[in-house]
Amino acid sequence: MDALYPRLLVRDFPASAAFYQAVLRELLGVEPVKVLPGYANWDIEGEAGLVLFSRDRLAATVGTADLPQAAQDTAQDTAMLVMKVDDVDAAAACLVRHGATVVAPPQDRPDWAPTLRTAHLRDPEGNLIELQSY
């Protein structure tokens, strides 16, 4: 059950995917579970270990895609914490009660995966969190 895992948001997806594919294979003997344009994931002992995602795709989701190029290098997220939950709407409300701010409200994302529902929030320090159910 992929309850909690890191997702790196990368600018050069092909180079990053090739890097992690080679390193994880050599160091841990791990092959990617899935590699798609802009998305790759590796499991370790049946649990999500690392996910790469195109920074551009997520920037459009959280509203930072239209920043000037110079600002994108410093203002766009480079990582996010992903939490798999049973109810995205209830989990988002819980995080808000504890001080998180919503950047993309709960919504279905059939273009990412057929039954995926997500919400994107920032913790009190500004770190990006994705809540997901599928």
Backbone as a ProteinNet text record, in pm:
[ID]
protein_1_A
[PRIMARY]
MDALYPRLLVRDFPASAAFYQAVLRELLGVEPVKVLPGYANWDIEGEAGLVLFSRDRLAATVGTADLPQAAQDTAQDTAMLVMKVDDVDAAAACLVRHGATVVAPPQDRPDWAPTLRTAHLRDPEGNLIELQSY
[TERTIARY]
84.8	0	88.6	87.9	172.1	114.2	128.3	64.4	136.4	268.8	345.6	476.9	506.5	630.7	669.7	798.9	844.1	820.4	793.3	783.5	873.3	973.6	1060.6	999.9	994.9	939.3	1057.3	1075.3	1198.3	1175.3	1275.3	1269.8	1301.1	1408.7	1449.5	1412.7	1289.3	1240	1322.7	1352.7	1429.4	1564.4	1635.9	1766.7	1751.3	1652.7	1630.5	1588.3	1498.6	1453.2	1570	1653.6	1769.7	1865.5	1888.3	1976.1	1925.4	1800.1	1747.1	1731.5	1700.9	1690.4	1825.5	1933.2	2066.6	2112.4	2091.2	2138.4	2061.1	1928.7	1849.2	1872.8	1897.4	1929.8	2062.8	2163.9	2296.6	2305.1	2247.3	2260.7	2161.8	2038.8	1934.4	1876.1	1917	1860.9	1714.1	1671.8	1531.2	1509.6	1409.4	1369.4	1243.9	1222	1099.5	975.2	871.2	742.1	674.9	688.8	622.3	705.7	721.1	784.2	695.3	637.8	553.1	609.6	568.1	615.2	579.4	679.8	659	631	636	606	684.2	746.8	813.3	804.8	792.8	792.9	867.3	929.8	1004.5	948.1	926.4	883.5	1002.2	1001.8	1100.5	1022.7	1038.8	966	814.8	763.1	619.6	559.8	639.9	591.7	657.1	586.2	644.5	771.2	879.2	1005	1039.4	1012	1042.3	952.1	904.9	829	889.7	907.5	947.7	827.5	812.4	700.9	751.7	707.3	748	703.3	798.9	768.7	665.7	675.9	581.7	437.6	415.7	278.6	220.7	300.7	248.4	235.4	324.2	316.5	182.6	133.3	1.8	-107.6	-91.6	-191.7	-196.7	-80.8	-75.9	-61.1	-67.6	-73.5	59.3	170	298.5	353.6	274.3	321.7	346.5	275.8	287	387.4	467.9	570.7	674.9	738.5	849.6	956.9	1031.5	1130.7	1226.3	1275.2	1369.2	1304.5	1178.4	1108.7	1080.2	1060.8	1031.7	1144.5	1268.3	1382.4	1383.9	1330.5	1332	1195	1087.4	954	877.2	914.1	841.7	892.4	801.8	834.5	928.4	1016.1	1107.8	1079	992.9	956.5	819.9	755	628.8	611.3	538.3	505.3	368.4	356.2	229.9	172.8	45.2	-23.6	-143.4	-147.1	-264.3	-364.5	-486	-590.7	-717.7	-808.3	-934.8	-1028.6	-1026.7	-1120.4	-1043.5	-1017.2	-938.7	-1006	-1136.1	-1206.3	-1193.4	-1214.8	-1204.6	-1061	-964.3	-823.8	-781.9	-828.5	-796.5	-853.4	-974.9	-1036.1	-955.9	-906.6	-824.2	-697	-628	-504	-530.6	-639.5	-674.5	-699.6	-771.1	-795.4	-665.6	-561.9	-433	-335	-382.5	-298.7	-251.4	-290.1	-250.4	-335.9	-284	-360.3	-378.7	-495.2	-528.4	-473.7	-403.7	-359.6	-432.4	-483.2	-568.4	-669.7	-796	-896	-916.7	-982.1	-1008.7	-1080.2	-1028.8	-1088.4	-1044.3	-1126.5	-1092.6	-989	-897.2	-790	-784.2	-887.8	-888.4	-776.8	-722.3	-612.9	-481.1	-472.8	-353.6	-368.4	-486.6	-517.5	-669.4	-726.5	-872	-955.5	-915	-997.8	-930.1	-828.2	-751.2	-826.5	-825.2	-876.6	-763.8	-738	-629	-672.9	-590.7	-594.8	-449.7	-416.7	-281.3	-289.7	-206.6	-206.7	-62.5	-45.4	85.3	78.1	179.5	186	224.8	227.6	259	396.1	488.1	619.3	620.8	509.5	501.4	533.7	562.1	590.6	464.2	479.8	367.4	331.2	202.3	148.4	41.8	46.2	-61.4	-134.6	-264.9	-351.5	-409.7	-413	-466.5	-542	-642.6	-713.5	-740.8	-743	-772.3	-819.4
-118.1	0	123.3	198.3	316.3	432.9	428	527.1	661.1	660.9	784.1	766.2	855.9	842.3	975.6	991.4	1114.8	1111.1	1227.1	1243	1360.2	1334.4	1440.8	1501.9	1632.5	1706.6	1757.6	1701.4	1722.7	1804.6	1882.9	1967.8	1886.5	1806.2	1725.6	1580.2	1545.3	1412.7	1299.5	1300.4	1187.6	1166.7	1275.3	1262.7	1212	1263.1	1219.3	1072.8	1033.5	893.9	801.1	837.9	754.6	745.3	855.6	857.6	762.6	781.2	698	552.2	528.4	390.3	321	387.3	328.2	313.2	418.1	417	315.4	314.6	222	76.9	55.5	-80.3	-124.9	-39.2	-77.4	-87.6	7.4	9.4	-81.4	-90.5	-163.3	-281.3	-297.2	-404.7	-383.2	-258.2	-224	-172.9	-227.1	-181.3	-95.5	-4.1	76.3	-10.2	24.5	-42	11.6	141.9	206.2	326.8	345.2	464.6	512.1	629	692.8	831.7	898.3	1035.7	1122.1	1172.1	1260.7	1191.4	1057	984.8	853.4	827.4	698.3	665.4	534.5	495.9	365.6	358.3	241.9	197.9	67.3	10	-60.6	-61.2	-135.1	-225	-354.3	-453.2	-430.1	-399.5	-385.2	-251.5	-160.4	-27.2	77.8	186.5	295.1	344.5	351.7	400.8	538.6	559.7	687.8	704.1	825.3	860.5	987.2	989.4	1111	1160.7	1292.4	1353.5	1480.6	1507.6	1627.5	1752.7	1839.3	1962.9	2047.1	2050.1	2129.9	2084.2	1953.2	1901.8	1944.3	1936.3	1972.1	2123.4	2198.8	2344.8	2394.6	2333.4	2371.6	2340.7	2233.1	2192	2286.4	2331	2411.8	2562	2601.9	2743.9	2816.2	2744.1	2812.9	2805.1	2758.6	2740.6	2871.9	2976.2	3102.3	3199.8	3153.4	3239.7	3271.7	3389.1	3416.9	3308.7	3280.7	3172.5	3184.9	3305.6	3322.9	3283.3	3314.6	3280.7	3131.4	3065.5	2922	2843.4	2886.7	2813.4	2813.6	2918	2925.3	2904.5	2931.7	2927.7	2798.8	2723.8	2599.6	2490	2406.1	2298	2197.4	2140.1	2037.1	1901.5	1900.7	1774.9	1791	1678.6	1682.6	1551.4	1558	1440.7	1393.2	1265.2	1209.5	1118.6	1138.4	1053.7	988.1	856.9	783.8	777.7	821.9	827.4	764.4	729.6	671.3	776.1	896.7	1002.2	1133.1	1173.5	1293.4	1417.8	1428.8	1547.5	1560.5	1450.5	1452.4	1477.6	1417	1437.2	1582.1	1641.6	1782.4	1871.1	1844.9	1922.9	1907.9	1788.3	1764.1	1847.3	1846	1922.8	2071.9	2120.7	2262.9	2297.4	2211.2	2234.9	2249.5	2183.2	2186.1	2286.2	2374.8	2484.4	2478.4	2378.3	2371.2	2465.8	2503.7	2584.7	2504.6	2518.2	2445.4	2522	2450.2	2511.4	2452.5	2330.4	2268.9	2183.3	2221	2150.6	2006.7	1925.1	1786.4	1780	1691.4	1673.6	1541.3	1490.7	1368.9	1402.8	1309.6	1330.3	1211.3	1191.6	1076.5	1082.3	1201.1	1210.5	1161.4	1150	1096.5	946.2	903.9	761.3	750.2	640.2	631.2	663.8	622.1	644.8	736	809.3	892.8	1019.4	1049.4	1175.5	1235.5	1364.8	1429.5	1562.8	1609.9	1747.9	1785.4	1911.5	1960.3	2072.7	2061.8	2159.2	2193	2299.3	2334.7	2330	2268.4	2265.5	2405.2	2428.7	2562.7	2616.1	2528.2	2572	2594.3	2565.6	2583.1	2459.4	2346	2222.2	2169	2119.2	2070.1	1927.9	1903.3	1772.1	1735.6	1612.7	1560.7	1452.9	1468.6	1364.1	1291.2	1157.4	1084	961.2	927.9	800.7	748.5	616.4	552.7	412
0	0	0	-106.4	-120.9	-41.2	90.4	175.3	174.5	163.3	175.4	100.4	6.4	-68.9	-131.6	-165.7	-229.9	-380.5	-435.4	-580.1	-617.4	-699.8	-746.9	-871.9	-874.9	-988.1	-1069	-1187.2	-1261.6	-1388.5	-1421.9	-1540.3	-1666.2	-1663	-1778.6	-1748.1	-1780.5	-1744.9	-1805.9	-1936.7	-1992.8	-1923.9	-1895.5	-1829.9	-1687.3	-1614.8	-1476.6	-1470.9	-1561.1	-1563.5	-1594.8	-1689.5	-1723.8	-1605.2	-1536.4	-1420	-1311.5	-1269.2	-1161.2	-1202.4	-1328.6	-1374.5	-1359.8	-1400.7	-1391.6	-1246.3	-1166.7	-1028.3	-944.4	-955.3	-874.8	-915.9	-1043.6	-1091	-1030.4	-1039.8	-993.4	-841.2	-770.1	-624.4	-551.5	-601.9	-529.9	-606.5	-732.4	-813.4	-845.4	-853.9	-873.6	-1015.5	-1082.1	-1215.3	-1202.2	-1295	-1286.8	-1306.8	-1234.8	-1251.8	-1377.1	-1396.6	-1509.9	-1552.2	-1682.5	-1737.7	-1851.5	-1834.9	-1935	-1962.2	-2067.3	-2087	-1965.7	-1898.2	-1783.9	-1651.9	-1646.7	-1523.3	-1518.3	-1404.3	-1382.7	-1234.6	-1204.6	-1063.4	-1041.2	-924.5	-879.9	-746.1	-731.8	-604.9	-540.3	-409.6	-332.4	-238	-255.4	-175.6	-180.4	-299.4	-319.7	-280.6	-231.8	-191.6	-280.5	-304.4	-382.2	-313.1	-388.9	-333.9	-386.8	-515.3	-578	-699.7	-718.6	-838.8	-896.6	-1027.3	-1098.8	-1176.1	-1180.6	-1251.6	-1316.9	-1436.2	-1507.9	-1432.5	-1404.3	-1331.4	-1406.9	-1538.5	-1618.3	-1599.4	-1596.4	-1579.5	-1445.3	-1340.8	-1209.7	-1194.3	-1255.1	-1246.4	-1299	-1404.9	-1457.1	-1355.7	-1280	-1181.8	-1062.1	-1014.8	-892.8	-919.8	-1046.6	-1079.3	-1088.1	-1113.4	-1127.7	-1270.1	-1364.3	-1501.7	-1574.9	-1536.8	-1609.3	-1549.4	-1454.9	-1398.5	-1504.9	-1498.2	-1591	-1574.9	-1680.5	-1678.4	-1560.2	-1532.8	-1421.2	-1288.7	-1270.3	-1146.8	-1138	-1252	-1250.4	-1186.2	-1208.9	-1154.7	-1002.3	-941.2	-794.9	-732.2	-805.3	-744.9	-772.4	-873.9	-900.4	-808.3	-767.3	-675.2	-740.4	-658.2	-705.7	-641.5	-541.7	-475.6	-411.1	-384.8	-312.4	-238.5	-131.5	-53.6	-98.7	-130.8	-178	-69.8	-39.5	58.6	-7.5	-2.3	-50.7	63.6	37.1	139.6	84.3	173.7	129.8	71.3	127.4	88.8	74.2	-49.4	-76.2	-17.4	-31.4	18.4	170.2	241.4	387.8	431.5	362.9	398.1	374.3	263.7	237.3	347.3	389	497.2	626.3	652.7	771.7	766.6	652.8	640.8	657.1	599.4	612.6	759.4	831.2	974.8	1052.7	1003.8	1074.1	1014.6	927.2	880	736.9	659.6	518.6	435.6	319.8	225	96.4	37.4	-85.4	-205.5	-295.1	-420.7	-540.8	-528.2	-630.2	-554	-555.4	-475	-521.1	-438.7	-477.1	-612.2	-697.3	-829.8	-889.8	-979	-1051.7	-1157.9	-1181.5	-1279.3	-1375.6	-1457.2	-1547.9	-1651.8	-1679.6	-1775.4	-1715.6	-1581.7	-1515.7	-1492.7	-1450	-1429.1	-1423.2	-1470.5	-1486.8	-1363	-1245.4	-1125.9	-1023.8	-1066.4	-973.6	-934.3	-804.5	-750.3	-667.8	-684.8	-612.4	-553.9	-462.2	-412.9	-386.4	-406.9	-380.9	-279.7	-176.9	-67.9	-32	45.4	99.1	250.9	310.8	456.5	506.9	638.2	688	645.3	605.5	557	405.5	337.5	193.2	112.1	177.4	105.7	39.3	-81.8	-159.3	-118.8	-100.3	-65.6	-166.7	-216.3	-300.5	-222	-212.3	-157.8	-277.2	-271.3	-384.9	-339.6	-418.1	-402.6	-542.4	-553.3	-681.6	-658.6
[MASK]
++++++++++++++++++++++++++++++++++++++++++++++++++++++++++++++++++++++++++++++++++++++++++++++++++++++++++++++++++++++++++++++++++++++

